Short mmCIF file of C-alpha atoms in Angstrom, two decimals:
data_model
loop_
_atom_site.label_atom_id
_atom_site.label_comp_id
_atom_site.label_asym_id
_atom_site.label_seq_id
_atom_site.Cartn_x
_atom_site.Cartn_y
_atom_site.Cartn_z
CA UNK X 668 0.00 0.00 0.00
CA UNK X 669 1.77 3.13 1.26
CA UNK X 670 5.11 1.35 1.21
CA UNK X 671 6.48 3.28 4.20
CA UNK X 672 6.00 3.82 7.93
CA UNK X 673 2.27 4.43 7.32
CA UNK X 674 1.73 0.73 6.62
CA UNK X 675 2.07 -0.03 10.32
CA UNK X 676 -0.30 2.81 11.22
CA UNK X 677 -2.90 1.49 8.75
CA UNK X 678 -2.67 -1.98 10.27
CA UNK X 679 -4.07 -0.63 13.53
CA UNK X 680 -7.16 0.54 11.63
CA UNK X 681 -7.54 -2.82 9.90
CA UNK X 682 -7.27 -4.73 13.18
CA UNK X 683 -10.16 -2.75 14.70
CA UNK X 684 -12.32 -2.51 11.56
CA UNK X 685 -14.76 -5.28 12.49
CA UNK X 686 -15.28 -3.70 15.90
CA UNK X 687 -15.50 -0.12 14.57
CA UNK X 688 -17.97 -0.90 11.82
CA UNK X 689 -20.49 -1.98 14.46
CA UNK X 690 -19.78 0.98 16.75
CA UNK X 691 -22.12 3.96 16.40
CA UNK X 692 -20.62 7.10 17.90
CA UNK X 693 -23.22 9.29 19.63
CA UNK X 694 -24.07 12.64 18.09
CA UNK X 695 -22.56 15.58 19.97
CA UNK X 696 -24.83 17.76 22.06
CA UNK X 697 -25.26 21.42 21.13
CA UNK X 698 -22.97 22.39 24.01
CA UNK X 699 -20.28 19.91 22.93
CA UNK X 700 -20.42 21.22 19.37
CA UNK X 701 -20.10 24.84 20.51
CA UNK X 702 -17.13 24.00 22.71
CA UNK X 703 -15.38 22.08 19.91
CA UNK X 704 -15.90 24.89 17.41
CA UNK X 705 -14.74 27.55 19.85
CA UNK X 706 -11.48 25.75 20.58
CA UNK X 707 -10.54 24.37 17.17
CA UNK X 708 -12.35 25.93 14.19
CA UNK X 709 -10.08 28.24 12.11
CA UNK X 710 -12.79 30.94 12.01
CA UNK X 711 -12.43 31.32 15.79
CA UNK X 712 -8.70 32.21 15.76
CA UNK X 713 -8.83 35.94 16.52
CA UNK X 714 -5.33 36.78 15.32
CA UNK X 715 -6.20 35.51 11.81
CA UNK X 716 -8.70 38.35 11.34
CA UNK X 717 -8.46 42.12 11.20
CA UNK X 718 -10.82 45.08 11.24
CA UNK X 719 -11.66 46.66 7.90
CA UNK X 720 -10.61 50.31 7.83
CA UNK X 721 -12.55 51.43 4.76
CA UNK X 722 -15.54 50.53 2.61
CA UNK X 723 -19.17 49.54 3.30
CA UNK X 724 -18.17 47.06 6.05
CA UNK X 725 -15.77 49.41 7.81
CA UNK X 726 -15.28 48.34 11.43
CA UNK X 727 -16.16 44.70 10.79
CA UNK X 728 -13.66 41.86 10.79
CA UNK X 729 -12.37 39.92 7.79
CA UNK X 730 -9.65 37.29 7.26
CA UNK X 731 -6.23 38.89 6.94
CA UNK X 732 -5.82 37.76 3.35
CA UNK X 733 -9.24 38.99 2.25
CA UNK X 734 -8.88 42.30 4.09
CA UNK X 735 -5.68 42.94 2.19
CA UNK X 736 -7.45 42.42 -1.15
CA UNK X 737 -10.54 44.43 -0.17
CA UNK X 738 -8.35 47.39 0.78
CA UNK X 739 -5.58 47.02 -1.82
CA UNK X 740 -4.67 49.34 -4.65
CA UNK X 741 -6.98 49.07 -7.67
CA UNK X 742 -5.39 47.17 -10.52
CA UNK X 743 -6.13 49.99 -12.96
CA UNK X 744 -5.65 53.76 -13.01
CA UNK X 745 -9.07 55.31 -13.81
CA UNK X 746 -7.53 58.26 -15.65
CA UNK X 747 -5.94 55.91 -18.17
CA UNK X 748 -9.14 54.03 -19.05
CA UNK X 749 -11.07 55.25 -22.09
CA UNK X 750 -14.70 54.60 -21.24
CA UNK X 751 -15.84 56.03 -24.56
CA UNK X 752 -14.28 53.15 -26.46
CA UNK X 753 -16.83 50.35 -26.01
CA UNK X 754 -15.70 46.85 -26.97
CA UNK X 755 -18.81 44.94 -25.90
CA UNK X 756 -22.41 46.03 -25.48
CA UNK X 757 -25.17 43.86 -24.05
CA UNK X 758 -28.41 43.86 -22.10
CA UNK X 759 -26.96 41.65 -19.37
CA UNK X 760 -23.30 41.20 -18.46
CA UNK X 761 -22.59 37.99 -16.53
CA UNK X 762 -19.17 37.81 -14.87
CA UNK X 763 -18.24 34.17 -14.25
CA UNK X 764 -18.68 30.94 -16.17
CA UNK X 765 -19.53 28.42 -13.45
CA UNK X 766 -22.88 27.02 -12.40
CA UNK X 767 -24.32 30.35 -11.26
CA UNK X 768 -23.06 32.32 -14.25
CA UNK X 769 -24.27 29.87 -16.87
CA UNK X 770 -27.65 29.43 -15.13
CA UNK X 771 -28.05 33.21 -15.07
CA UNK X 772 -27.06 33.57 -18.70
CA UNK X 773 -29.50 30.85 -19.79
CA UNK X 774 -32.45 32.38 -17.96
CA UNK X 775 -31.70 35.94 -19.10
CA UNK X 776 -31.39 34.62 -22.65
CA UNK X 777 -34.72 32.85 -22.28
CA UNK X 778 -36.27 36.22 -21.39
CA UNK X 779 -35.00 37.73 -24.64
CA UNK X 780 -31.89 39.47 -23.35
CA UNK X 781 -28.67 39.83 -25.28
CA UNK X 782 -26.15 38.33 -22.85
CA UNK X 783 -22.38 38.73 -22.59
CA UNK X 784 -20.73 36.10 -20.40
CA UNK X 785 -17.11 36.83 -19.53
CA UNK X 786 -15.03 34.28 -17.66
CA UNK X 787 -11.47 34.44 -16.39
CA UNK X 788 -10.61 30.95 -17.63
CA UNK X 789 -13.06 28.84 -19.66
CA UNK X 790 -16.75 28.18 -19.20
CA UNK X 791 -16.87 25.40 -16.63
CA UNK X 792 -13.51 26.17 -15.02
CA UNK X 793 -15.21 26.67 -11.70
CA UNK X 794 -15.84 25.16 -8.29
CA UNK X 795 -19.11 23.82 -9.70
CA UNK X 796 -17.13 21.43 -11.90
CA UNK X 797 -15.25 20.16 -8.85
CA UNK X 798 -18.26 19.50 -6.61
CA UNK X 799 -18.69 15.77 -6.12
CA UNK X 800 -21.25 14.53 -3.61
CA UNK X 801 -24.58 15.81 -4.86
CA UNK X 802 -27.35 18.40 -4.79
CA UNK X 803 -30.10 18.57 -2.18
CA UNK X 804 -33.83 18.76 -2.89
CA UNK X 805 -36.80 17.69 -0.79
CA UNK X 806 -38.78 15.92 -3.51
CA UNK X 807 -39.55 12.59 -1.86
CA UNK X 808 -42.85 11.69 -0.08
CA UNK X 809 -41.20 11.50 3.36
CA UNK X 810 -39.57 14.92 2.99
CA UNK X 811 -40.57 18.55 2.52
CA UNK X 812 -39.03 21.96 1.84
CA UNK X 813 -39.97 22.86 5.41
CA UNK X 814 -37.78 20.04 6.74
CA UNK X 815 -35.01 21.04 4.35
CA UNK X 816 -35.33 24.61 5.66
CA UNK X 817 -34.89 23.48 9.26
CA UNK X 818 -31.78 21.46 8.37
CA UNK X 819 -30.19 24.25 6.30
CA UNK X 820 -31.07 27.09 8.67
CA UNK X 821 -29.94 25.16 11.73
CA UNK X 822 -26.83 23.84 10.00
CA UNK X 823 -25.87 27.44 9.27
CA UNK X 824 -26.10 28.27 13.00
CA UNK X 825 -29.36 30.14 12.35
CA UNK X 826 -27.36 32.92 10.70
CA UNK X 827 -28.80 32.56 7.20
CA UNK X 828 -31.13 35.23 5.85
CA UNK X 829 -34.56 33.56 6.19
CA UNK X 830 -35.84 34.74 2.80
CA UNK X 831 -32.75 33.30 1.08
CA UNK X 832 -33.00 29.94 2.84
CA UNK X 833 -36.72 29.86 2.03
CA UNK X 834 -36.01 30.51 -1.65
CA UNK X 835 -33.24 27.91 -1.71
CA UNK X 836 -35.33 25.03 -0.35
CA UNK X 837 -38.61 25.86 -2.09
CA UNK X 838 -37.02 26.20 -5.52
CA UNK X 839 -35.01 22.99 -5.07
CA UNK X 840 -37.49 20.42 -6.46
CA UNK X 841 -38.17 22.48 -9.60
CA UNK X 842 -34.43 22.97 -10.11
CA UNK X 843 -33.83 19.22 -10.02
CA UNK X 844 -36.57 18.79 -12.63
CA UNK X 845 -35.08 21.59 -14.76
CA UNK X 846 -31.62 20.02 -14.65
CA UNK X 847 -33.03 16.57 -15.38
CA UNK X 848 -34.97 17.94 -18.37
CA UNK X 849 -31.81 19.64 -19.66
CA UNK X 850 -30.07 16.26 -19.62
CA UNK X 851 -28.26 15.84 -16.30
CA UNK X 852 -27.75 12.10 -15.73
CA UNK X 853 -28.83 11.72 -12.11
CA UNK X 854 -28.48 8.32 -10.41
CA UNK X 855 -31.81 6.50 -10.74
CA UNK X 856 -33.44 3.23 -9.83
CA UNK X 857 -34.52 0.88 -12.68
CA UNK X 858 -38.02 2.39 -12.55
CA UNK X 859 -36.65 5.92 -13.02
CA UNK X 860 -36.95 7.02 -9.38
CA UNK X 861 -34.03 9.21 -8.39
CA UNK X 862 -31.63 7.75 -5.83
CA UNK X 863 -31.21 9.94 -2.75
CA UNK X 864 -28.80 9.63 0.18
CA UNK X 865 -27.95 11.35 3.46
CA UNK X 866 -25.41 14.13 3.89
CA UNK X 867 -23.93 15.64 7.02
CA UNK X 868 -26.59 17.53 8.98
CA UNK X 869 -29.53 16.26 6.90
CA UNK X 870 -32.53 14.60 8.56
CA UNK X 871 -33.77 12.98 5.34
CA UNK X 872 -32.20 11.29 2.34
CA UNK X 873 -32.43 14.15 -0.15
CA UNK X 874 -29.00 14.12 -1.82
CA UNK X 875 -29.34 13.65 -5.59
CA UNK X 876 -26.11 12.67 -7.27
CA UNK X 877 -24.39 11.60 -10.46
CA UNK X 878 -22.09 9.06 -8.82
CA UNK X 879 -19.34 11.31 -7.40
CA UNK X 880 -19.10 13.45 -10.53
CA UNK X 881 -22.22 15.48 -9.69
CA UNK X 882 -20.78 18.94 -10.25
CA UNK X 883 -19.03 17.93 -13.45
CA UNK X 884 -22.22 16.45 -14.86
CA UNK X 885 -24.30 19.51 -13.95
CA UNK X 886 -21.64 21.84 -15.31
CA UNK X 887 -21.38 19.83 -18.54
CA UNK X 888 -25.09 20.22 -19.09
CA UNK X 889 -25.20 23.95 -18.26
CA UNK X 890 -22.16 24.62 -20.42
CA UNK X 891 -23.71 22.81 -23.38
CA UNK X 892 -26.97 24.72 -22.97
CA UNK X 893 -25.03 27.99 -22.84
CA UNK X 894 -23.23 27.21 -26.09
CA UNK X 895 -26.49 26.04 -27.65
CA UNK X 896 -27.75 29.60 -27.17
CA UNK X 897 -24.93 31.22 -29.13
CA UNK X 898 -27.44 33.44 -30.91
CA UNK X 899 -28.16 35.31 -27.69
CA UNK X 900 -25.23 34.46 -25.37
CA UNK X 901 -21.75 35.65 -26.34
CA UNK X 902 -18.95 33.99 -24.38
CA UNK X 903 -15.60 35.73 -23.90
CA UNK X 904 -13.12 33.49 -22.11
CA UNK X 905 -9.68 34.04 -20.59
CA UNK X 906 -10.94 37.49 -19.68
CA UNK X 907 -11.25 38.72 -16.09
CA UNK X 908 -13.43 41.58 -14.93
CA UNK X 909 -11.26 43.85 -12.79
CA UNK X 910 -13.62 46.74 -12.03
CA UNK X 911 -17.33 47.48 -12.13
CA UNK X 912 -18.29 50.51 -14.23
CA UNK X 913 -21.08 52.80 -13.03
CA UNK X 914 -23.17 55.45 -14.78
CA UNK X 915 -23.78 59.03 -13.64
CA UNK X 916 -26.59 57.82 -11.34
CA UNK X 917 -24.30 55.45 -9.46
CA UNK X 918 -25.86 52.35 -11.05
CA UNK X 919 -23.83 49.40 -12.32
CA UNK X 920 -23.44 49.82 -16.07
CA UNK X 921 -20.67 47.45 -17.16
CA UNK X 922 -17.15 46.36 -16.31
CA UNK X 923 -13.51 46.89 -17.18
CA UNK X 924 -12.11 43.63 -18.52
CA UNK X 925 -8.56 42.27 -18.65
CA UNK X 926 -7.51 39.70 -21.23
CA UNK X 927 -5.20 37.56 -19.10
CA UNK X 928 -3.35 36.19 -22.14
CA UNK X 929 -2.47 39.53 -23.75
CA UNK X 930 -2.90 42.03 -20.93
CA UNK X 931 -5.25 44.13 -23.07
CA UNK X 932 -8.01 46.16 -21.45
CA UNK X 933 -11.54 45.98 -22.84
CA UNK X 934 -14.73 47.86 -21.89
CA UNK X 935 -18.09 46.15 -21.58
CA UNK X 936 -21.29 48.18 -21.28
CA UNK X 937 -24.54 46.63 -20.05
CA UNK X 938 -27.92 47.43 -18.55
CA UNK X 939 -27.60 44.86 -15.77
CA UNK X 940 -24.45 43.30 -14.27
CA UNK X 941 -24.44 39.89 -12.57
CA UNK X 942 -21.40 38.88 -10.53
CA UNK X 943 -21.03 35.09 -10.37
CA UNK X 944 -17.30 34.77 -9.80
CA UNK X 945 -17.42 31.98 -7.22
CA UNK X 946 -15.19 31.38 -4.22
CA UNK X 947 -11.86 32.24 -2.67
CA UNK X 948 -10.00 29.03 -1.86
CA UNK X 949 -6.93 30.11 -3.81
CA UNK X 950 -6.43 32.87 -1.25
CA UNK X 951 -5.18 30.00 0.96
CA UNK X 952 -6.45 31.55 4.18
CA UNK X 953 -4.26 30.65 7.15
CA UNK X 954 -2.04 28.62 4.82
CA UNK X 955 -4.64 25.88 4.32
CA UNK X 956 -4.61 23.78 1.16
CA UNK X 957 -7.72 24.10 -0.98
CA UNK X 958 -10.10 22.00 -3.02
CA UNK X 959 -10.92 25.02 -5.21
CA UNK X 960 -10.20 25.58 -8.88
CA UNK X 961 -7.34 27.79 -10.00
CA UNK X 962 -9.36 30.97 -10.47
CA UNK X 963 -11.05 31.10 -7.04
CA UNK X 964 -9.52 34.37 -5.77
CA UNK X 965 -12.46 36.43 -4.39
CA UNK X 966 -12.51 38.82 -7.37
CA UNK X 967 -16.27 39.33 -7.17
CA UNK X 968 -16.12 40.41 -3.53
CA UNK X 969 -13.37 42.91 -4.30
CA UNK X 970 -15.13 44.47 -7.29
CA UNK X 971 -18.49 44.65 -5.56
CA UNK X 972 -16.96 46.10 -2.39
CA UNK X 973 -15.13 48.81 -4.30
CA UNK X 974 -18.40 49.64 -6.06
CA UNK X 975 -20.08 50.13 -2.69
CA UNK X 976 -21.82 46.78 -2.17
CA UNK X 977 -22.07 45.48 1.38
CA UNK X 978 -20.66 42.11 2.37
CA UNK X 979 -22.22 39.64 4.80
CA UNK X 980 -20.33 37.03 6.86
CA UNK X 981 -17.09 37.82 5.04
CA UNK X 982 -15.37 36.34 8.09
CA UNK X 983 -16.94 32.90 7.63
CA UNK X 984 -15.28 30.16 5.61
CA UNK X 985 -15.90 26.46 5.26
CA UNK X 986 -13.08 24.02 5.78
CA UNK X 987 -14.25 20.71 4.35
CA UNK X 988 -13.25 18.08 6.90
CA UNK X 989 -11.99 15.55 4.38
CA UNK X 990 -9.36 16.93 2.08
CA UNK X 991 -6.72 14.47 0.89
CA UNK X 992 -3.70 14.66 3.21
CA UNK X 993 -1.50 12.11 1.43
CA UNK X 994 0.28 11.90 -0.99
CA UNK X 995 1.65 15.38 -1.79
CA UNK X 996 0.31 15.37 -5.36
CA UNK X 997 -3.31 15.53 -4.19
CA UNK X 998 -2.93 17.52 -0.97
CA UNK X 999 -6.16 19.42 -0.36
CA UNK X 1000 -8.16 17.65 -3.06
CA UNK X 1001 -11.73 17.00 -2.04
CA UNK X 1002 -12.70 13.63 -0.62
CA UNK X 1003 -16.45 13.87 -1.04
CA UNK X 1004 -18.76 13.64 1.95
CA UNK X 1005 -20.49 10.87 0.04
CA UNK X 1006 -17.66 8.59 1.21
CA UNK X 1007 -18.89 9.09 4.78
CA UNK X 1008 -22.56 8.90 3.83
CA UNK X 1009 -21.79 5.43 2.43
CA UNK X 1010 -20.43 4.34 5.80
CA UNK X 1011 -16.72 5.19 6.02
CA UNK X 1012 -15.80 6.42 9.51
CA UNK X 1013 -13.18 8.83 10.80
CA UNK X 1014 -10.50 7.03 12.83
CA UNK X 1015 -7.59 8.42 14.85
CA UNK X 1016 -4.09 6.93 15.14
CA UNK X 1017 -5.21 4.65 17.96
CA UNK X 1018 -7.84 3.05 15.74
CA UNK X 1019 -10.70 4.80 17.58
CA UNK X 1020 -13.92 6.17 16.10
CA UNK X 1021 -13.84 9.54 17.84
CA UNK X 1022 -16.84 11.33 16.26
CA UNK X 1023 -19.98 10.63 14.23
CA UNK X 1024 -19.01 10.77 10.53
CA UNK X 1025 -22.04 12.86 9.53
CA UNK X 1026 -21.79 15.72 11.98
CA UNK X 1027 -21.93 19.07 10.13
CA UNK X 1028 -18.81 20.03 8.23
CA UNK X 1029 -17.55 22.67 10.66
CA UNK X 1030 -17.90 20.23 13.57
CA UNK X 1031 -16.11 17.38 11.80
CA UNK X 1032 -13.36 19.70 10.56
CA UNK X 1033 -12.83 20.95 14.11
CA UNK X 1034 -12.80 17.36 15.36
CA UNK X 1035 -10.00 16.39 12.99
CA UNK X 1036 -7.96 19.46 13.92
CA UNK X 1037 -8.44 18.56 17.61
CA UNK X 1038 -7.24 14.98 17.12
CA UNK X 1039 -4.11 16.18 15.32
CA UNK X 1040 -3.29 18.97 17.79
CA UNK X 1041 -3.80 16.76 20.80
CA UNK X 1042 -1.48 14.06 19.48
CA UNK X 1043 -4.03 11.54 18.23
CA UNK X 1044 -3.41 12.29 14.58
CA UNK X 1045 -1.46 10.15 12.14
CA UNK X 1046 1.95 11.70 11.60
CA UNK X 1047 3.33 11.66 8.06
CA UNK X 1048 5.68 13.74 5.92
CA UNK X 1049 2.89 15.57 4.01
CA UNK X 1050 0.17 16.60 6.49
CA UNK X 1051 -0.61 15.11 9.88
CA UNK X 1052 -4.12 13.73 9.57
CA UNK X 1053 -6.71 11.12 10.59
CA UNK X 1054 -7.85 8.02 8.75
CA UNK X 1055 -11.04 7.75 6.73
CA UNK X 1056 -11.73 4.02 6.74
CA UNK X 1057 -13.01 3.49 3.19
CA UNK X 1058 -12.89 -0.36 3.22
CA UNK X 1059 -15.91 -0.20 5.54
CA UNK X 1060 -18.04 0.82 2.54
CA UNK X 1061 -17.87 -2.54 0.79
CA UNK X 1062 -18.15 -4.41 4.07
CA UNK X 1063 -21.51 -2.65 4.52
CA UNK X 1064 -22.86 -2.50 0.96
CA UNK X 1065 -21.02 -5.28 -0.81
CA UNK X 1066 -18.20 -5.68 -3.30
CA UNK X 1067 -18.30 -3.26 -6.23
CA UNK X 1068 -19.98 -0.41 -4.34
CA UNK X 1069 -16.99 1.91 -4.51
CA UNK X 1070 -16.52 1.60 -8.27
CA UNK X 1071 -20.25 2.02 -8.77
CA UNK X 1072 -20.89 4.91 -6.37
CA UNK X 1073 -17.61 6.84 -5.96
CA UNK X 1074 -15.40 6.02 -8.97
CA UNK X 1075 -13.74 9.44 -8.91
CA UNK X 1076 -12.43 8.77 -5.42
CA UNK X 1077 -11.11 5.37 -6.44
CA UNK X 1078 -9.41 6.85 -9.51
CA UNK X 1079 -7.88 9.75 -7.56
CA UNK X 1080 -6.05 7.44 -5.16
CA UNK X 1081 -5.30 4.34 -7.24
CA UNK X 1082 -2.88 6.22 -9.48
CA UNK X 1083 -0.68 6.60 -6.38
CA UNK X 1084 -0.98 2.93 -5.48
CA UNK X 1085 -3.67 3.36 -2.81
CA UNK X 1086 -6.69 1.12 -3.32
CA UNK X 1087 -9.46 2.66 -1.21
CA UNK X 1088 -11.41 -0.60 -1.37
CA UNK X 1089 -8.70 -2.24 0.72
CA UNK X 1090 -6.85 0.55 2.53
CA UNK X 1091 -7.97 3.60 4.51
CA UNK X 1092 -6.98 7.08 3.35
CA UNK X 1093 -5.54 10.07 5.22
CA UNK X 1094 -7.63 13.24 5.44
CA UNK X 1095 -7.34 16.74 6.91
CA UNK X 1096 -9.54 19.84 6.47
CA UNK X 1097 -9.18 21.74 3.20
CA UNK X 1098 -10.35 25.26 2.40
CA UNK X 1099 -13.54 24.54 0.51
CA UNK X 1100 -16.22 27.20 0.51
CA UNK X 1101 -16.77 30.91 1.04
CA UNK X 1102 -19.79 31.00 3.36
CA UNK X 1103 -19.96 34.79 3.26
CA UNK X 1104 -19.93 37.18 0.34
CA UNK X 1105 -21.86 40.08 -1.14
CA UNK X 1106 -25.16 40.62 0.66
CA UNK X 1107 -28.19 39.99 -1.56
CA UNK X 1108 -31.97 39.74 -1.31
CA UNK X 1109 -34.08 36.87 -2.63
CA UNK X 1110 -33.90 38.18 -6.21
CA UNK X 1111 -30.10 38.63 -5.98
CA UNK X 1112 -30.08 42.43 -5.77
CA UNK X 1113 -27.27 44.14 -3.86
CA UNK X 1114 -27.48 47.65 -2.40
CA UNK X 1115 -25.93 48.93 -5.66
CA UNK X 1116 -28.59 49.48 -8.32
CA UNK X 1117 -28.49 47.10 -11.32
CA UNK X 1118 -25.78 44.97 -9.68
CA UNK X 1119 -26.86 41.40 -8.91
CA UNK X 1120 -24.79 38.64 -7.34
CA UNK X 1121 -25.39 34.87 -7.42
CA UNK X 1122 -23.70 31.71 -6.21
CA UNK X 1123 -20.69 31.43 -3.94
CA UNK X 1124 -19.83 35.12 -4.33
CA UNK X 1125 -23.00 35.97 -2.38
CA UNK X 1126 -23.50 35.83 1.37
CA UNK X 1127 -26.47 34.93 3.54
CA UNK X 1128 -27.78 31.76 1.90
CA UNK X 1129 -25.87 29.36 4.16
CA UNK X 1130 -25.37 31.47 7.25
CA UNK X 1131 -21.98 30.65 8.76
CA UNK X 1132 -21.82 26.98 7.78
CA UNK X 1133 -23.02 25.18 4.66
CA UNK X 1134 -24.46 21.69 4.46
CA UNK X 1135 -23.34 19.23 1.80
CA UNK X 1136 -25.34 19.48 -1.41
CA UNK X 1137 -26.58 23.00 -0.79
CA UNK X 1138 -23.80 24.62 -2.86
CA UNK X 1139 -24.74 23.05 -6.19
CA UNK X 1140 -28.31 23.90 -5.26
CA UNK X 1141 -27.38 27.48 -4.38
CA UNK X 1142 -25.55 28.19 -7.64
CA UNK X 1143 -28.39 26.89 -9.79
CA UNK X 1144 -31.28 28.32 -7.75
CA UNK X 1145 -29.83 31.81 -7.39
CA UNK X 1146 -28.10 31.77 -10.77
CA UNK X 1147 -31.54 31.18 -12.26
CA UNK X 1148 -33.12 33.81 -10.02
CA UNK X 1149 -30.52 36.40 -11.05
CA UNK X 1150 -31.06 35.58 -14.72
CA UNK X 1151 -34.85 35.74 -14.38
CA UNK X 1152 -34.61 39.08 -12.55
CA UNK X 1153 -32.18 40.53 -15.10
CA UNK X 1154 -34.51 39.29 -17.84
CA UNK X 1155 -37.25 41.46 -16.37
CA UNK X 1156 -35.08 44.47 -15.61
CA UNK X 1157 -33.30 45.05 -18.91
CA UNK X 1158 -36.51 45.89 -20.75
CA UNK X 1159 -36.96 49.05 -18.66
CA UNK X 1160 -33.34 50.23 -18.63
CA UNK X 1161 -31.56 52.30 -21.27
CA UNK X 1162 -27.86 51.85 -21.93
CA UNK X 1163 -26.06 54.80 -20.38
CA UNK X 1164 -23.69 57.01 -22.35
CA UNK X 1165 -22.25 58.50 -19.17
CA UNK X 1166 -19.93 55.82 -17.81
CA UNK X 1167 -17.73 56.48 -14.81
CA UNK X 1168 -15.01 55.05 -12.59
CA UNK X 1169 -15.40 57.84 -10.04
CA UNK X 1170 -16.06 55.25 -7.33
CA UNK X 1171 -12.57 53.86 -7.89
CA UNK X 1172 -11.06 57.33 -7.48
CA UNK X 1173 -13.10 57.83 -4.32
CA UNK X 1174 -11.91 54.47 -3.02
CA UNK X 1175 -8.28 55.50 -3.52
CA UNK X 1176 -8.92 58.71 -1.57
CA UNK X 1177 -10.43 56.62 1.22
CA UNK X 1178 -7.35 54.39 1.23
CA UNK X 1179 -5.08 57.40 1.50
CA UNK X 1180 -7.12 58.94 4.33
CA UNK X 1181 -6.99 55.64 6.25
CA UNK X 1182 -3.23 55.46 5.64
CA UNK X 1183 -3.43 51.96 4.24
CA UNK X 1184 0.03 50.87 3.17
CA UNK X 1185 1.45 48.03 1.09
CA UNK X 1186 1.96 47.23 -2.56
CA UNK X 1187 -0.81 44.69 -2.95
CA UNK X 1188 -3.18 45.23 -5.88
CA UNK X 1189 -6.61 43.76 -6.39
CA UNK X 1190 -8.50 41.90 -7.62
CA UNK X 1191 -5.92 39.13 -7.46
CA UNK X 1192 -7.11 37.57 -10.79
CA UNK X 1193 -4.91 34.46 -10.44
CA UNK X 1194 -2.87 32.95 -7.62
CA UNK X 1195 0.86 32.84 -8.06
CA UNK X 1196 2.88 29.79 -7.14
CA UNK X 1197 6.20 31.08 -8.42
CA UNK X 1198 8.11 33.97 -6.90
CA UNK X 1199 10.06 36.57 -8.85
CA UNK X 1200 9.67 34.73 -12.16
CA UNK X 1201 9.67 37.28 -15.01
CA UNK X 1202 8.53 34.67 -17.53
CA UNK X 1203 5.46 34.04 -15.40
CA UNK X 1204 4.73 37.78 -15.22
CA UNK X 1205 5.12 38.02 -18.98
CA UNK X 1206 2.86 35.04 -19.63
CA UNK X 1207 0.09 36.10 -17.25
CA UNK X 1208 0.08 39.90 -16.95
CA UNK X 1209 -2.79 39.99 -14.47
CA UNK X 1210 -1.30 37.55 -11.98
CA UNK X 1211 -0.07 38.60 -8.58
CA UNK X 1212 0.27 37.14 -5.12
#
């Protein structure tokens, strides 16, 4: 198997497997959960946060890395941008090509809008593509949106905006039908009934999946539908939005774009702007590895903030409890929660089941961190971790279950000689999801007129902790809602001839008054994993760390 000192550590797990598979760890009480989170969750480490000195959320706290970007120098100099030279003109500008962006573009297109979709990489290069476990919807006889609401609202520590949670759960069944009608290949029984399973924090089996390629299958379908609408949706890829443009009334009216291959600046004018730029894992908060795609650098939060949009729960992040911790090549890669919903348990170095495998994500992440810090983790030369005992799955469900239900997990590990059907795997929390973001209402409006936000770039849907399967649901539900709303709005809005970047100039004055120092510029655009490499700078002009 591992071919090193970890073989002996894995033997301890194997020796206790028969005993552990029968052992059911009690759920933690509310008090035990609160105590665990307070002591071990990364969001509770005070020195990793700072107070924002400027902007709509002045006086509130934010992670150090995000605060730097929110208060950094703008990437452009407003005086040097010719806003009279328009390169693209559309009814609706969608920034981001993931699940939320494509859903928004499709629905706006359906309403008759001329849509411009700009994406920093390619359509589908997004966290949506990398989601694995499934998408929640209460569409079975023993379930209801009301029960889904209680699970989601409670799982988010009752911090979610009630109208957003209500929209999320009540739109869920129709979204599953919409995706199915578009061609998403959900797992189904021979009679066509959709297969549903449990996720952490869920009281009913409402997880719909496409094996463990759920996000990729949904993204494939949305991407195809986007390209099928080429008559009304224009896609511009490898192009990052770096600043929102406003009109003379202070309304969003377009964006300044940066071609990341050539470094050229382009101007896009629109009646309605939708930010759907996704998450921030590539900010590597607190030095954590991430499961996120390469472009997840919080650009949407930065642009919206500079334009005057308020953020909500910008200090809340989700660390998925099971990121791969060995070998180095896949450090931080997501090990889907579906592995635990199928029966694999979390085991410490002593071979003990120390927590219920389907506690909410923040609780299980904190539990793993506790085991490692208190000396019960499995030491190795990549990342000290705990075991996830995957061989339990086929002991419970029978031979062939892993290849049938979680083939992506099998394939991810087998190339490094680890057969998850026979050997446990090492896991440690990975930076997975941006719980907070731009504050929106149920139709995705921000406090900036004509600026909508959908998907992971928004805040309030999940409160301060997200349940498995509610992210794919979020991006499609609110991507659709943003597109539907924009499809109504554009008919009553005239394209403005008076475009302005005055808000960027005002932001720079605010920076100077607050005496904010440093050479950081934002938005980040792309993470940088090389230092002082001129060839890298030449190849990707927009990149910075």
